Amino acid sequence: MTRVPLRPVLAEAVDVLHTAGVASPRVDAEHLAAFVLGVDRSRLLLTPLIGPEQLDDYRTLVARRAERTPLQHLTGQSFMGEIDLEVGPGVFVPRPETELLFAWALVHLEAVRHDHTPVVVDLCTGSGALALAVAHARPDAEVHAVELDPDALRWARRNAELRSAAGDTAITLHHDDVTDPNLLTELSGSVDIVVANPPYIPDGAELSPEVAEHDPHRALFGGTDGLAVIRPLVPLIGRLLRPGGGTAIEHDDSNGGELARLLAADSRFEEIVEHPDLAGKPRFVAAVRMS
Ligand SMILES: C[S@@+](CC[C@H](N)C(=O)[O-])C[C@H]1O[C@@H](n2cnc3c(N)ncnc32)[C@H](O)[C@@H]1O
């Protein structure tokens, strides 16, 4: 069988994904085609034909996407900042909205005094996304990442190895519970930045099949009000941060005001600011440890 034009194949895939209720059918159809053809998505127009084996692979992937398997589980790839991450069953797929929290961390890191090595802690690291993106952007930083779930930790370890092999500064992974009040006591008062994207969806919330059936439940749900893991983070972060150190905590869009109040109720925090995500919804709260 000879190669066939890609354009109608793409159009057919968009139709299939649209009918299946996939939120961004064209984008996903193009990502999958780029993945199968081994080209960057921006170069698809320069690849007008697709071979028979690749066509079979492509149609299989499109069918799985139509069953609402996450795009990132099909390509095995996600990203944060300037790094690619391997993801799949057992680990939370990093989301674009967390990029804003990552950008906040980099800006705050710029302001860290130059008289010591900057120390960064990523609580609830999942695939290692935030910790590894920081380590890539700031090779001078000492980065720690904490994760409770053994499956997620395996992905974080794999990504950490890949990033080290690519030349990034190694991070330290801790298999631990962020609700443990004695977590990382050796770092108390010495941390410049704490970032956290904890499980924060209120129990029982309605989710798309990609999320409900593929992201680990431990990564998603934060108790009846979505704050079960966030609440103990506040005193922990107050203890870890050095004076002038900063934190950014992602939260459910229903909880921005409540998280800001929790931080304000702990007299160690000031400059408490609520930040929206790309869709304008409340998404993370940042605060600074008083000097
Ligand atoms: C929403 S995911 C975020 C992952 C990653 N930070 C990101 O942005 O892609 C939350 C992560 O927290 C982990 N987690 C849940 N409860 C935890 C706990 N008590 N201690 C440590 N990690 C926890 C989950 O296993 C999951 O990997």
Short mmCIF file of C-alpha atoms and ligand atoms in Angstrom, two decimals:
data_model
loop_
_atom_site.label_atom_id
_atom_site.label_comp_id
_atom_site.label_asym_id
_atom_site.label_seq_id
_atom_site.Cartn_x
_atom_site.Cartn_y
_atom_site.Cartn_z
CA MET A 1 0.00 0.00 0.00
CA THR A 2 1.31 3.45 -0.85
CA ARG A 3 1.38 6.54 1.26
CA VAL A 4 -1.83 8.60 1.38
CA PRO A 5 -2.44 12.35 1.87
CA LEU A 6 -2.41 13.38 5.54
CA ARG A 7 -4.97 16.17 5.28
CA PRO A 8 -8.14 14.00 4.86
CA VAL A 9 -6.81 11.58 7.49
CA LEU A 10 -6.55 14.49 9.92
CA ALA A 11 -10.03 15.73 9.02
CA GLU A 12 -11.47 12.26 9.69
CA ALA A 13 -9.69 12.13 13.07
CA VAL A 14 -11.03 15.56 14.04
CA ASP A 15 -14.55 14.34 13.26
CA VAL A 16 -14.10 11.17 15.34
CA LEU A 17 -12.73 13.12 18.34
CA HIS A 18 -15.37 15.84 18.06
CA THR A 19 -18.15 13.22 18.04
CA ALA A 20 -16.58 11.57 21.12
CA GLY A 21 -16.78 14.88 23.03
CA VAL A 22 -13.04 15.55 23.17
CA ALA A 23 -12.59 19.21 24.16
CA SER A 24 -9.93 20.17 21.58
CA PRO A 25 -10.36 17.70 18.67
CA ARG A 26 -8.14 19.48 16.11
CA VAL A 27 -5.28 20.13 18.51
CA ASP A 28 -5.34 16.53 19.74
CA ALA A 29 -5.62 15.08 16.21
CA GLU A 30 -2.57 17.12 15.20
CA HIS A 31 -0.58 16.19 18.31
CA LEU A 32 -1.22 12.50 17.68
CA ALA A 33 -0.29 12.81 14.00
CA ALA A 34 2.92 14.64 14.90
CA PHE A 35 3.69 11.92 17.46
CA VAL A 36 3.16 9.06 14.96
CA LEU A 37 5.11 10.83 12.22
CA GLY A 38 7.92 11.81 14.60
CA VAL A 39 7.77 15.50 13.68
CA ASP A 40 7.03 18.68 15.57
CA ARG A 41 3.34 19.67 15.35
CA SER A 42 4.35 22.97 13.71
CA ARG A 43 5.88 20.96 10.82
CA LEU A 44 2.81 18.82 10.01
CA LEU A 45 2.03 20.91 6.90
CA LEU A 46 5.48 20.00 5.58
CA THR A 47 4.61 16.30 5.93
CA PRO A 48 1.79 15.87 3.37
CA LEU A 49 1.76 12.03 3.23
CA ILE A 50 1.39 9.22 5.77
CA GLY A 51 2.52 5.61 5.25
CA PRO A 52 0.30 2.53 5.78
CA GLU A 53 1.81 1.39 9.09
CA GLN A 54 1.79 4.89 10.50
CA LEU A 55 -1.83 5.25 9.38
CA ASP A 56 -2.80 2.10 11.31
CA ASP A 57 -0.97 3.36 14.41
CA TYR A 58 -2.60 6.76 14.05
CA ARG A 59 -6.12 5.35 13.78
CA THR A 60 -5.52 3.16 16.85
CA LEU A 61 -4.39 6.18 18.86
CA VAL A 62 -7.32 8.29 17.66
CA ALA A 63 -9.71 5.50 18.69
CA ARG A 64 -8.15 5.39 22.17
CA ARG A 65 -8.37 9.18 22.44
CA ALA A 66 -12.03 8.92 21.42
CA GLU A 67 -12.46 6.55 24.39
CA ARG A 68 -11.15 9.54 26.41
CA THR A 69 -7.70 8.23 27.26
CA PRO A 70 -5.69 11.43 28.00
CA LEU A 71 -3.59 12.68 25.10
CA GLN A 72 -0.51 12.66 27.35
CA HIS A 73 -0.99 8.97 28.20
CA LEU A 74 -0.98 8.21 24.47
CA THR A 75 2.15 10.21 23.68
CA GLY A 76 3.71 9.44 27.10
CA GLN A 77 4.76 13.08 27.34
CA SER A 78 3.85 16.23 29.19
CA PHE A 79 5.82 19.34 30.01
CA MET A 80 6.46 22.13 32.51
CA GLY A 81 8.44 25.26 31.77
CA GLU A 82 11.15 24.28 29.33
CA ILE A 83 11.30 20.56 30.11
CA ASP A 84 9.50 17.47 28.80
CA LEU A 85 8.27 14.92 31.34
CA GLU A 86 7.33 11.28 30.96
CA VAL A 87 3.84 10.53 32.24
CA GLY A 88 1.37 7.65 32.14
CA PRO A 89 -0.93 5.56 34.32
CA GLY A 90 -0.24 6.12 38.04
CA VAL A 91 0.76 9.78 37.90
CA PHE A 92 -1.05 13.10 37.59
CA VAL A 93 -0.62 14.78 34.19
CA PRO A 94 0.84 18.29 34.77
CA ARG A 95 -1.61 21.02 33.69
CA PRO A 96 -0.97 24.27 31.78
CA GLU A 97 -2.48 26.35 34.62
CA THR A 98 0.39 25.27 36.91
CA GLU A 99 2.80 27.06 34.54
CA LEU A 100 1.69 30.34 36.14
CA LEU A 101 2.67 29.11 39.60
CA PHE A 102 6.00 27.96 38.14
CA ALA A 103 6.55 31.42 36.58
CA TRP A 104 5.77 33.02 39.95
CA ALA A 105 8.43 30.80 41.59
CA LEU A 106 11.08 31.83 39.06
CA VAL A 107 10.35 35.52 39.58
CA HIS A 108 10.52 35.12 43.35
CA LEU A 109 13.77 33.14 43.04
CA GLU A 110 15.32 36.07 41.16
CA ALA A 111 14.86 38.15 44.29
CA VAL A 112 16.67 35.68 46.59
CA ARG A 113 19.80 37.21 48.13
CA HIS A 114 23.06 36.02 46.58
CA ASP A 115 24.71 35.16 49.92
CA HIS A 116 23.47 31.54 49.94
CA THR A 117 22.40 28.67 47.68
CA PRO A 118 18.68 29.09 46.93
CA VAL A 119 16.63 26.26 48.44
CA VAL A 120 13.32 25.23 46.84
CA VAL A 121 10.78 22.66 48.07
CA ASP A 122 8.03 21.20 45.87
CA LEU A 123 5.29 19.61 48.01
CA CYS A 124 3.17 16.96 46.23
CA THR A 125 5.52 16.68 43.26
CA GLY A 126 3.73 13.97 41.23
CA SER A 127 5.81 13.48 38.06
CA GLY A 128 8.40 15.90 39.49
CA ALA A 129 7.11 18.62 37.16
CA LEU A 130 7.63 21.76 39.25
CA ALA A 131 10.79 20.59 41.01
CA LEU A 132 12.50 19.52 37.79
CA ALA A 133 11.41 22.61 35.86
CA VAL A 134 12.90 24.78 38.62
CA ALA A 135 16.11 22.73 38.66
CA HIS A 136 16.39 23.19 34.90
CA ALA A 137 15.77 26.96 35.02
CA ARG A 138 17.95 27.50 38.11
CA PRO A 139 20.89 25.06 38.13
CA ASP A 140 22.28 26.94 41.14
CA ALA A 141 19.29 25.94 43.32
CA GLU A 142 19.04 23.04 45.79
CA VAL A 143 15.65 21.48 45.00
CA HIS A 144 13.69 19.06 47.19
CA ALA A 145 10.48 17.31 46.14
CA VAL A 146 8.02 15.37 48.32
CA GLU A 147 5.58 12.69 47.13
CA LEU A 148 3.56 10.10 49.07
CA ASP A 149 2.31 7.82 46.30
CA PRO A 150 4.83 5.09 45.34
CA ASP A 151 3.57 4.94 41.72
CA ALA A 152 3.87 8.69 41.26
CA LEU A 153 7.27 8.61 42.92
CA ARG A 154 8.48 6.08 40.34
CA TRP A 155 7.57 8.51 37.56
CA ALA A 156 9.27 11.36 39.43
CA ARG A 157 12.41 9.21 39.84
CA ARG A 158 12.41 8.33 36.14
CA ASN A 159 12.01 12.00 35.15
CA ALA A 160 14.70 13.05 37.63
CA GLU A 161 17.11 10.52 36.10
CA LEU A 162 16.33 11.73 32.58
CA ARG A 163 16.87 15.37 33.57
CA SER A 164 20.15 14.58 35.35
CA ALA A 165 21.32 12.67 32.27
CA ALA A 166 20.45 15.75 30.20
CA GLY A 167 22.74 17.82 32.43
CA ASP A 168 20.34 19.41 34.93
CA THR A 169 21.26 19.68 38.60
CA ALA A 170 19.99 16.62 40.49
CA ILE A 171 17.03 17.11 42.82
CA THR A 172 16.37 15.27 46.11
CA LEU A 173 13.19 13.19 46.15
CA HIS A 174 11.53 12.43 49.50
CA HIS A 175 8.98 9.63 49.86
CA ASP A 176 6.93 11.35 52.53
CA ASP A 177 3.57 12.72 53.63
CA VAL A 178 3.14 16.50 53.43
CA THR A 179 0.59 16.34 56.26
CA ASP A 180 3.29 15.05 58.63
CA PRO A 181 4.11 17.99 60.94
CA ASN A 182 7.70 16.73 61.26
CA LEU A 183 8.38 16.70 57.52
CA LEU A 184 11.84 17.97 56.45
CA THR A 185 12.75 19.33 59.90
CA GLU A 186 16.36 19.54 58.69
CA LEU A 187 15.29 22.33 56.30
CA SER A 188 13.32 24.38 58.88
CA GLY A 189 13.86 28.12 58.40
CA SER A 190 16.20 27.65 55.42
CA VAL A 191 13.88 27.38 52.41
CA ASP A 192 13.54 30.27 49.95
CA ILE A 193 10.56 28.99 47.94
CA VAL A 194 7.88 26.40 48.65
CA VAL A 195 5.62 25.49 45.74
CA ALA A 196 2.68 23.14 46.11
CA ASN A 197 0.07 21.76 43.74
CA PRO A 198 -1.70 19.44 46.19
CA PRO A 199 -4.87 17.39 45.68
CA TYR A 200 -7.59 20.05 46.03
CA ILE A 201 -10.79 19.04 44.24
CA PRO A 202 -13.72 18.75 46.67
CA ASP A 203 -14.91 15.13 46.97
CA GLY A 204 -17.78 14.27 44.65
CA ALA A 205 -17.02 16.97 42.04
CA GLU A 206 -17.96 16.04 38.47
CA LEU A 207 -14.91 15.45 36.29
CA SER A 208 -14.25 14.64 32.64
CA PRO A 209 -13.53 10.95 31.85
CA GLU A 210 -9.87 11.80 31.14
CA VAL A 211 -9.47 13.03 34.72
CA ALA A 212 -11.88 10.77 36.63
CA GLU A 213 -10.69 7.53 35.02
CA HIS A 214 -6.98 8.24 34.49
CA ASP A 215 -5.54 10.68 37.05
CA PRO A 216 -4.91 8.90 40.39
CA HIS A 217 -7.66 9.79 42.89
CA ARG A 218 -5.07 10.60 45.53
CA ALA A 219 -3.78 13.32 43.20
CA LEU A 220 -7.21 14.87 42.76
CA PHE A 221 -9.40 14.90 45.82
CA GLY A 222 -8.84 17.06 48.89
CA GLY A 223 -11.73 16.05 51.17
CA THR A 224 -15.24 17.49 51.32
CA ASP A 225 -14.10 21.12 51.03
CA GLY A 226 -10.92 20.49 48.97
CA LEU A 227 -8.69 21.75 51.79
CA ALA A 228 -7.84 18.51 53.64
CA VAL A 229 -4.24 18.46 52.40
CA ILE A 230 -3.88 22.24 52.04
CA ARG A 231 -4.77 23.02 55.69
CA PRO A 232 -1.74 21.21 57.21
CA LEU A 233 0.50 22.70 54.48
CA VAL A 234 0.13 26.20 55.94
CA PRO A 235 1.96 25.57 59.27
CA LEU A 236 4.48 23.32 57.52
CA ILE A 237 5.36 26.04 55.01
CA GLY A 238 5.51 28.64 57.81
CA ARG A 239 8.16 26.47 59.50
CA LEU A 240 10.17 25.66 56.36
CA LEU A 241 10.48 29.17 54.91
CA ARG A 242 13.29 31.51 55.87
CA PRO A 243 12.26 35.12 56.61
CA GLY A 244 11.46 36.77 53.26
CA GLY A 245 10.94 33.36 51.61
CA GLY A 246 7.85 32.89 49.45
CA THR A 247 5.23 30.27 48.79
CA ALA A 248 2.64 29.61 46.10
CA ILE A 249 -0.12 27.05 46.63
CA GLU A 250 -2.52 25.94 43.89
CA HIS A 251 -6.17 25.42 44.90
CA ASP A 252 -9.68 24.70 43.63
CA ASP A 253 -11.33 27.77 42.09
CA SER A 254 -13.86 27.76 44.95
CA ASN A 255 -11.15 28.11 47.59
CA GLY A 256 -8.99 31.17 46.80
CA GLY A 257 -10.51 33.35 49.51
CA GLU A 258 -10.44 30.57 52.10
CA LEU A 259 -6.77 29.74 51.45
CA ALA A 260 -5.87 33.43 51.68
CA ARG A 261 -7.71 33.53 55.04
CA LEU A 262 -5.85 30.42 56.28
CA LEU A 263 -2.52 32.07 55.44
CA ALA A 264 -3.58 35.38 57.01
CA ALA A 265 -4.60 33.53 60.20
CA ASP A 266 -0.98 32.33 60.55
CA SER A 267 0.86 35.42 61.76
CA ARG A 268 4.06 34.37 59.96
CA PHE A 269 2.72 35.29 56.48
CA GLU A 270 2.36 38.66 54.75
CA GLU A 271 1.92 39.91 51.17
CA ILE A 272 -0.85 37.36 50.59
CA VAL A 273 -2.01 37.61 46.97
CA GLU A 274 -4.64 35.60 45.10
CA HIS A 275 -3.74 34.77 41.48
CA PRO A 276 -6.11 33.75 38.64
CA ASP A 277 -5.33 31.11 36.00
CA LEU A 278 -5.37 31.50 32.21
CA ALA A 279 -9.18 31.21 32.25
CA GLY A 280 -9.45 33.98 34.87
CA LYS A 281 -10.45 31.56 37.66
CA PRO A 282 -8.82 31.85 41.13
CA ARG A 283 -5.97 29.28 40.96
CA PHE A 284 -3.12 29.92 43.40
CA VAL A 285 -2.32 32.03 46.43
CA ALA A 286 1.16 33.39 47.05
CA ALA A 287 2.52 34.69 50.35
CA VAL A 288 5.79 35.76 51.91
CA ARG A 289 7.25 34.70 55.26
CA MET A 290 7.60 37.78 57.46
CA SER A 291 11.14 38.99 58.12
C1 LIG B 1 -2.45 17.54 41.79
S1 LIG B 1 -1.11 16.38 41.84
C2 LIG B 1 0.21 17.51 41.43
C3 LIG B 1 1.45 16.91 40.88
C4 LIG B 1 2.49 17.92 40.38
N1 LIG B 1 2.89 18.84 41.42
C5 LIG B 1 1.98 18.68 39.19
O1 LIG B 1 1.71 19.88 39.30
O2 LIG B 1 1.86 18.07 38.13
C6 LIG B 1 -0.93 16.12 43.59
C7 LIG B 1 0.13 15.12 44.01
O3 LIG B 1 0.17 15.08 45.44
C8 LIG B 1 0.37 13.75 45.87
N2 LIG B 1 -0.11 13.65 47.26
C9 LIG B 1 -1.39 13.53 47.69
N3 LIG B 1 -1.44 13.53 49.03
C10 LIG B 1 -0.16 13.66 49.47
C11 LIG B 1 0.44 13.73 50.75
N4 LIG B 1 -0.31 13.68 51.87
N5 LIG B 1 1.78 13.85 50.84
C12 LIG B 1 2.54 13.91 49.70
N6 LIG B 1 2.03 13.84 48.45
C13 LIG B 1 0.69 13.72 48.33
C14 LIG B 1 -0.41 12.92 44.87
O4 LIG B 1 0.02 11.58 44.87
C15 LIG B 1 -0.11 13.69 43.57
O5 LIG B 1 1.05 13.16 42.94
#
